[in-house]
Tab-separated table of C-alpha atoms and ligand atoms in Angstrom:
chain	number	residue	atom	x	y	z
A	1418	UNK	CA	-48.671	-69.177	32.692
A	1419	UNK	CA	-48.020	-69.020	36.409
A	1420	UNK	CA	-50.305	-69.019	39.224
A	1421	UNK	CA	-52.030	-65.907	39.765
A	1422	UNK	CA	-50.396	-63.879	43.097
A	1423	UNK	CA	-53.875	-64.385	45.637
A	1424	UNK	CA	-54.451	-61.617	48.423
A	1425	UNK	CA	-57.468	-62.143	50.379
A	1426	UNK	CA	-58.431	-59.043	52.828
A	1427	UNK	CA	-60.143	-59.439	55.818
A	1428	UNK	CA	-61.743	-56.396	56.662
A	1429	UNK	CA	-65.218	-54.789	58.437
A	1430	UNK	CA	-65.621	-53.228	55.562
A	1431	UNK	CA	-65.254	-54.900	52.413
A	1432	UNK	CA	-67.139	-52.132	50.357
A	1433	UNK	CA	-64.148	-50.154	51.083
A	1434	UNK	CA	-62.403	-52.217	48.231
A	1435	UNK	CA	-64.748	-52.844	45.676
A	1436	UNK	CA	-63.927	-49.021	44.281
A	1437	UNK	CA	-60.272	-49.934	44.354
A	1438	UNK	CA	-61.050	-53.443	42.515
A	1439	UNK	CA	-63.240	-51.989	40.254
A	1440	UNK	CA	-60.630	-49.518	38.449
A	1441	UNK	CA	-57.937	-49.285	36.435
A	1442	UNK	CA	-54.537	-51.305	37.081
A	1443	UNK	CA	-55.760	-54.256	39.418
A	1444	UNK	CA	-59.060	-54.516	37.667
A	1445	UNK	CA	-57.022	-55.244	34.509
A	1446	UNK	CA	-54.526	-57.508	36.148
A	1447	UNK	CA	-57.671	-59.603	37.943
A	1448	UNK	CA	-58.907	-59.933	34.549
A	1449	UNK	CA	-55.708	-61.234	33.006
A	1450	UNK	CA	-55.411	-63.860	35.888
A	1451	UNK	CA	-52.900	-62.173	37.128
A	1452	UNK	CA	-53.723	-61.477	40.517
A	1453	UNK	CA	-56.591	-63.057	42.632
A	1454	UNK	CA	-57.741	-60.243	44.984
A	1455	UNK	CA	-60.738	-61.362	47.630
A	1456	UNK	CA	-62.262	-59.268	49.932
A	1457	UNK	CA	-63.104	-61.396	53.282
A	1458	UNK	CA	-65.987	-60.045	55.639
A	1459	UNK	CA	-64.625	-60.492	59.552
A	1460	UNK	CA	-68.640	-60.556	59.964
A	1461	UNK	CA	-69.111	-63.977	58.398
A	1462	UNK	CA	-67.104	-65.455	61.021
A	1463	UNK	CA	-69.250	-64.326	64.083
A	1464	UNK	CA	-71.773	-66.496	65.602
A	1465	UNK	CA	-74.006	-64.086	67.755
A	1466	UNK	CA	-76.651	-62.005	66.342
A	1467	UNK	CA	-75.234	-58.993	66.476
A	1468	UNK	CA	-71.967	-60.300	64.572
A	1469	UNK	CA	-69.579	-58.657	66.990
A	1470	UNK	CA	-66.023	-58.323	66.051
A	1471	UNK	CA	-64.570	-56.245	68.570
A	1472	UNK	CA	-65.018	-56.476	72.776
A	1473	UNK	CA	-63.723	-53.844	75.600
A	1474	UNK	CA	-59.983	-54.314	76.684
A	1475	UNK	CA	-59.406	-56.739	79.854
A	1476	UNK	CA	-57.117	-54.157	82.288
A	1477	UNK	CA	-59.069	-51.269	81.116
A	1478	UNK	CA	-58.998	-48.548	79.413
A	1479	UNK	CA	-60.179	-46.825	76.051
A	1480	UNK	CA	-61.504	-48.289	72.962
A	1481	UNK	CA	-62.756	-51.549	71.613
A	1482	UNK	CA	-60.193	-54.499	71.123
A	1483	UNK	CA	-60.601	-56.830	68.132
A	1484	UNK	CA	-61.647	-60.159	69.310
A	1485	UNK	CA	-59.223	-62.902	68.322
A	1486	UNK	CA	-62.193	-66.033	67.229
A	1487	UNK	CA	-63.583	-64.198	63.765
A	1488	UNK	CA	-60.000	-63.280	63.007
A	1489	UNK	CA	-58.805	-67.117	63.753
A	1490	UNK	CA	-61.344	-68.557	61.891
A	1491	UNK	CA	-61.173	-65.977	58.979
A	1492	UNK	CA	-57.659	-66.952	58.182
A	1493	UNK	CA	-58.734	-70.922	58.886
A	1494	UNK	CA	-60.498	-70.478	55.694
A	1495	UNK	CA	-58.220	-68.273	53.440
A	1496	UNK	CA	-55.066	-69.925	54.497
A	1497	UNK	CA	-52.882	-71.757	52.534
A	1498	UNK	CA	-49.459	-73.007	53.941
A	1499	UNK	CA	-47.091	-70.456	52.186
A	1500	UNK	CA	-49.587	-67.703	52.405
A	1501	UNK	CA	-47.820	-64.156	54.082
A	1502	UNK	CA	-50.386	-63.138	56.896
A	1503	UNK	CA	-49.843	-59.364	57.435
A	1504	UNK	CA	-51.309	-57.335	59.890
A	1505	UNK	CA	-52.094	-53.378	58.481
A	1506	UNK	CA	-51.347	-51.514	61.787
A	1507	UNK	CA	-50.011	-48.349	62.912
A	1508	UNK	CA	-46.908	-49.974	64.960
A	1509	UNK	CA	-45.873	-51.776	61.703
A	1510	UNK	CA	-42.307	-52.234	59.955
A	1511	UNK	CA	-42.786	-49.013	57.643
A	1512	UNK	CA	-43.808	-49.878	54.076
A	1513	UNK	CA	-41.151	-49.400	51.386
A	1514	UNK	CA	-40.737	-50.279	47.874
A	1515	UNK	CA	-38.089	-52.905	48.862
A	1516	UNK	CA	-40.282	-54.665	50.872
A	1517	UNK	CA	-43.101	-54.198	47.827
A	1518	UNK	CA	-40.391	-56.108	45.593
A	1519	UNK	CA	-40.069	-58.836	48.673
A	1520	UNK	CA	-43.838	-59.433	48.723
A	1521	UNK	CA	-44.193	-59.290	44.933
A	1522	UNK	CA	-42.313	-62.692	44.791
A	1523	UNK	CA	-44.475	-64.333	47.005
A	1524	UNK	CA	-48.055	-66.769	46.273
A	1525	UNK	CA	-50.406	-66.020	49.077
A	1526	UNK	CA	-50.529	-63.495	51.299
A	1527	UNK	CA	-53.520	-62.705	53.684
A	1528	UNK	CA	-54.057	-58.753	54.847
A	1529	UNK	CA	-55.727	-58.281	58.209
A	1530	UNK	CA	-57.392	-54.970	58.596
A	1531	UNK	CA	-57.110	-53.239	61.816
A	1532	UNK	CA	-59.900	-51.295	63.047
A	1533	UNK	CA	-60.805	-49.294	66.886
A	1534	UNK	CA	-57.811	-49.325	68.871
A	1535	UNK	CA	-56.183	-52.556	68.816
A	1536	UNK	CA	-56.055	-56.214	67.782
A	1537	UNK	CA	-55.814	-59.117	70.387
A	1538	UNK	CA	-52.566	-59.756	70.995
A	1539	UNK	CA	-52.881	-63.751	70.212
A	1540	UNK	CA	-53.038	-62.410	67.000
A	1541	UNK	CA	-50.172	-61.567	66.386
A	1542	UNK	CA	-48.511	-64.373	68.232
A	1543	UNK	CA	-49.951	-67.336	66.778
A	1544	UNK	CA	-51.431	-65.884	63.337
A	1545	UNK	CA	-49.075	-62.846	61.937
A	1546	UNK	CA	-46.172	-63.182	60.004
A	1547	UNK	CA	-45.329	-59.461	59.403
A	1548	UNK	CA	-46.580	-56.228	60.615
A	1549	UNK	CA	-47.007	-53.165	57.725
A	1550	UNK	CA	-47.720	-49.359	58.938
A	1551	UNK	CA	-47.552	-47.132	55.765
A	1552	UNK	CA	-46.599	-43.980	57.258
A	1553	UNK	CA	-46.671	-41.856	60.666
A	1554	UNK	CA	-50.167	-40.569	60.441
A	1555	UNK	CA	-53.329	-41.531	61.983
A	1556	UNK	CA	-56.160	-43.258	59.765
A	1557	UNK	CA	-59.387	-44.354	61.044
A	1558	UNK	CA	-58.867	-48.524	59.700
A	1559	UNK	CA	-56.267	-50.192	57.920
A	1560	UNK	CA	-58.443	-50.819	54.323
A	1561	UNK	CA	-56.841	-47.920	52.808
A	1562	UNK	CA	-53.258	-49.240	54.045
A	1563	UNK	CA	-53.688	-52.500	52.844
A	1564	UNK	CA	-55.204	-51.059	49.227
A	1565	UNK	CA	-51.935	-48.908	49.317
A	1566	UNK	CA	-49.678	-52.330	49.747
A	1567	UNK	CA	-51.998	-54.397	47.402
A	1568	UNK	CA	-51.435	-51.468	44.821
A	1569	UNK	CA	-47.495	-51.028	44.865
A	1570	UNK	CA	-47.038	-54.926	44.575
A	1571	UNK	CA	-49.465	-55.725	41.792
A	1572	UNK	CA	-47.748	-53.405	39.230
A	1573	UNK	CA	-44.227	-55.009	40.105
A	1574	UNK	CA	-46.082	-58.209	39.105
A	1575	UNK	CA	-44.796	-59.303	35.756
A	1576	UNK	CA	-47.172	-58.966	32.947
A	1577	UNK	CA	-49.756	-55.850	34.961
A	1578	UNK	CA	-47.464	-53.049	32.878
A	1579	UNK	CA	-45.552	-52.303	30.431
A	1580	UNK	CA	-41.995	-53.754	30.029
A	1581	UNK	CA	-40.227	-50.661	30.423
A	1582	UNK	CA	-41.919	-49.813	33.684
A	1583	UNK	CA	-39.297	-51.921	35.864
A	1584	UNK	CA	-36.300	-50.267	33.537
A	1585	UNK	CA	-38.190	-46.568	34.570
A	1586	UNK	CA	-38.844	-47.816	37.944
A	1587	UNK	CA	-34.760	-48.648	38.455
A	1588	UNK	CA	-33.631	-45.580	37.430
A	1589	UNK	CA	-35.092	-43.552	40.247
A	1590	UNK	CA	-33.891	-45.566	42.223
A	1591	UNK	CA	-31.150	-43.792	42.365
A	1592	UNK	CA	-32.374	-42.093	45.401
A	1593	UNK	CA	-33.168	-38.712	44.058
A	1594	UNK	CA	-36.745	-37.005	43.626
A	1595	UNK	CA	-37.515	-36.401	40.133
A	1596	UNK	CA	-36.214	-33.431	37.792
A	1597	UNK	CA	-39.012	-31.112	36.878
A	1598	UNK	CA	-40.451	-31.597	32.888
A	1599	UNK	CA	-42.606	-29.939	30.290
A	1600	UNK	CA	-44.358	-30.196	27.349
A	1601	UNK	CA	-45.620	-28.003	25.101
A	1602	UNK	CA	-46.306	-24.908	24.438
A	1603	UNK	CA	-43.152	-23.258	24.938
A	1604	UNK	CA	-44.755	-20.430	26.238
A	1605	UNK	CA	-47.711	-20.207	28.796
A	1606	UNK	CA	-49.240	-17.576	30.531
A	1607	UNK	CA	-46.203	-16.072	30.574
A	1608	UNK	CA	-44.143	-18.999	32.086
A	1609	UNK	CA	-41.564	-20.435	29.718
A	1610	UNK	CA	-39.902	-23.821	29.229
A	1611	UNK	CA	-36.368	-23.123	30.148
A	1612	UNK	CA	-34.092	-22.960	27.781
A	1613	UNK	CA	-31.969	-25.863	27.738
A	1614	UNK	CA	-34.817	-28.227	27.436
A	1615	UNK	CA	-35.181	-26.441	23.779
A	1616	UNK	CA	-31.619	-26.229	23.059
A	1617	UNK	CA	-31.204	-29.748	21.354
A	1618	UNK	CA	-28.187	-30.012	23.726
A	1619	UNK	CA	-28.671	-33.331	25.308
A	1620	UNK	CA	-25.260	-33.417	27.465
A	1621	UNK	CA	-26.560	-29.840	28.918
A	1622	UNK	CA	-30.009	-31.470	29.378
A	1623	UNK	CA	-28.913	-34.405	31.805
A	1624	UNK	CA	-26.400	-32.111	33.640
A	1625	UNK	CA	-29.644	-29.687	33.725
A	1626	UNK	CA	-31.747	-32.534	35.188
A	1627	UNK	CA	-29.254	-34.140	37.314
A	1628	UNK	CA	-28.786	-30.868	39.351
A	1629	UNK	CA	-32.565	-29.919	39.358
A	1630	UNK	CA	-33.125	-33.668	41.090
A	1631	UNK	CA	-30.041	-32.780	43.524
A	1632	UNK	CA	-31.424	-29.751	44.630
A	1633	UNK	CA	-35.103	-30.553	44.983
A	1634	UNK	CA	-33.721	-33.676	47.089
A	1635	UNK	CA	-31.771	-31.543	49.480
A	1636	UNK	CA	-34.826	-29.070	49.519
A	1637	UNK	CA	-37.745	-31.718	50.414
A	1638	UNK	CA	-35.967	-35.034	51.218
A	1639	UNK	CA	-32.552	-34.284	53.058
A	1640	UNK	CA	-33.089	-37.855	54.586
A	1641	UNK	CA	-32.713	-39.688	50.848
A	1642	UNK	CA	-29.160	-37.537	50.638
A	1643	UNK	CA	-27.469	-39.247	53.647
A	1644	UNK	CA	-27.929	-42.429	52.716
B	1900	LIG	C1	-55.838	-43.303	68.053
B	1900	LIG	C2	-55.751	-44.763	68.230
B	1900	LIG	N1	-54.335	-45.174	68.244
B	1900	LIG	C3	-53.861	-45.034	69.631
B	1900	LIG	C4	-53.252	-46.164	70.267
B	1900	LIG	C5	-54.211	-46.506	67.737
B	1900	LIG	C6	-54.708	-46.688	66.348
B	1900	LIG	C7	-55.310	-47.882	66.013
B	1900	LIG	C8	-55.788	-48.071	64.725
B	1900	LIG	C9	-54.594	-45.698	65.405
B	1900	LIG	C10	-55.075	-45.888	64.091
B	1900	LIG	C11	-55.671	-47.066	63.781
B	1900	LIG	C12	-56.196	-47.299	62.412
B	1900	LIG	N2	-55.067	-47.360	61.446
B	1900	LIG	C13	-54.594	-48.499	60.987
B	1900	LIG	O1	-55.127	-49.539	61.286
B	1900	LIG	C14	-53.416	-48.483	60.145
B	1900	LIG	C15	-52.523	-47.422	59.785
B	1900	LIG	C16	-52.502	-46.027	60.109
B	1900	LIG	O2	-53.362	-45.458	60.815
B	1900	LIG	N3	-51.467	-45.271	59.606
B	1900	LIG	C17	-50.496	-45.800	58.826
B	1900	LIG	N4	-50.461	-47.075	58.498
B	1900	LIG	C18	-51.476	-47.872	58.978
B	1900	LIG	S1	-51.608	-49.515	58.680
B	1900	LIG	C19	-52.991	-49.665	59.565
């Protein structure tokens, strides 16, 4: 079998990620040697007492900048040559599931987890080879963001579902939200199934679909129709 895909995470708050870890999908695909997920803690690679990691911001201003030593020396140690190192931040090349697909491929890749206002901008220039923000709203770190990437790549991972899961996964790819579905009963609280979903007419059931998925496109995600 391959080499397992390694993602180290270097974070303030590793705790964050042992919830994550301990569930479901990733726990599963750890244990199948998969995936080698590794929480780092920034605060090993301080050397004062108090095991600061972040400093006020030369110029001025508000907030608390990440310092760039524990960072350095916290990819030092994780590093290997191929490894991805991508910095979770808020001014980042917006996560997509193409770029899931892209990093799915890869060995190595090294999440740094932004926290207070900023990172030091040697950072980005010596250590960072991509930048990931996974959406336009405000969080208070970048754990959750980089659980969110960790997530969407380890199921495209050979092997972590079930074969038919990259087949499914295709075929909304289309570009359209999904149609709506039921199950049974037929009947409840007074809401019905509608009726061509009972009809046994499959030809009237994927035209029935089809336009359901148009419509609730144009309705909530206009932006997926221009494309
Ligand atoms: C209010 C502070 N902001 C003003 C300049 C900067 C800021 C820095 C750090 C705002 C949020 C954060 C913490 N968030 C992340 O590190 C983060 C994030 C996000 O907040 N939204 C979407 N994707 C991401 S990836 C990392």
């Amino acid at each position: 079998m391959s080499a397992p895909l390694k993602m180290d995470v270097i974070t303030i708050f590793p705790g964050m990620l042992s919830g994550f870890l301990g569930e479901s999908m990733i726990k599963r695909a750890m244990q199948a040697g998969l995936v080698d997920l590794n929480p780092v803690d920034l605060r090993d690679f301080t050397h004062d007492t108090h095991r600061t990691t972040d400093d006020r911001p030369y110029g001025g201003g508000p907030g608390m900048v990440m310092k760039p030593e524990p960072i350095f020396e916290a990819v030092a140690a994780v590093k290997t040559t191929a490894a991805r190192v991508i910095l979770m931040s808020p001014q980042g090349r917006p996560f997509s599931q193409a770029l899931a697909r892209e990093l799915a491929q890869e060995r190595h890749l090294v999440f740094i987890c932004g926290h207070y206002e900023g990172v030091d901008e040697r950072v980005r220039e010596a250590l960072v080879t991509d930048e990931i923000s996974i959406g336009d709203y405000v969080l208070t770190n970048g754990v959750l963001p980089a659980a969110v990437v960790i997530d969407a790549v380890t199921r495209l991972i050979p092997g972590v579902l079930g074969h038919d899961q990259s087949a499914q996964d295709e075929s909304f790819a289309d570009g359209l939200l999904e149609y709506p579905q039921y199950t049974r009963p037929p009947v409840y609280d007074g809401r019905s199934v509608p009726d061509v979903l009972l009809s046994g007419d499959h030809g009237a059931v994927e035209t029935w679909r089809r336009q359901q998925a148009r419509e609730r496109t144009r309705r909530w995600r206009p932006d997926l129709l221009k494309e």
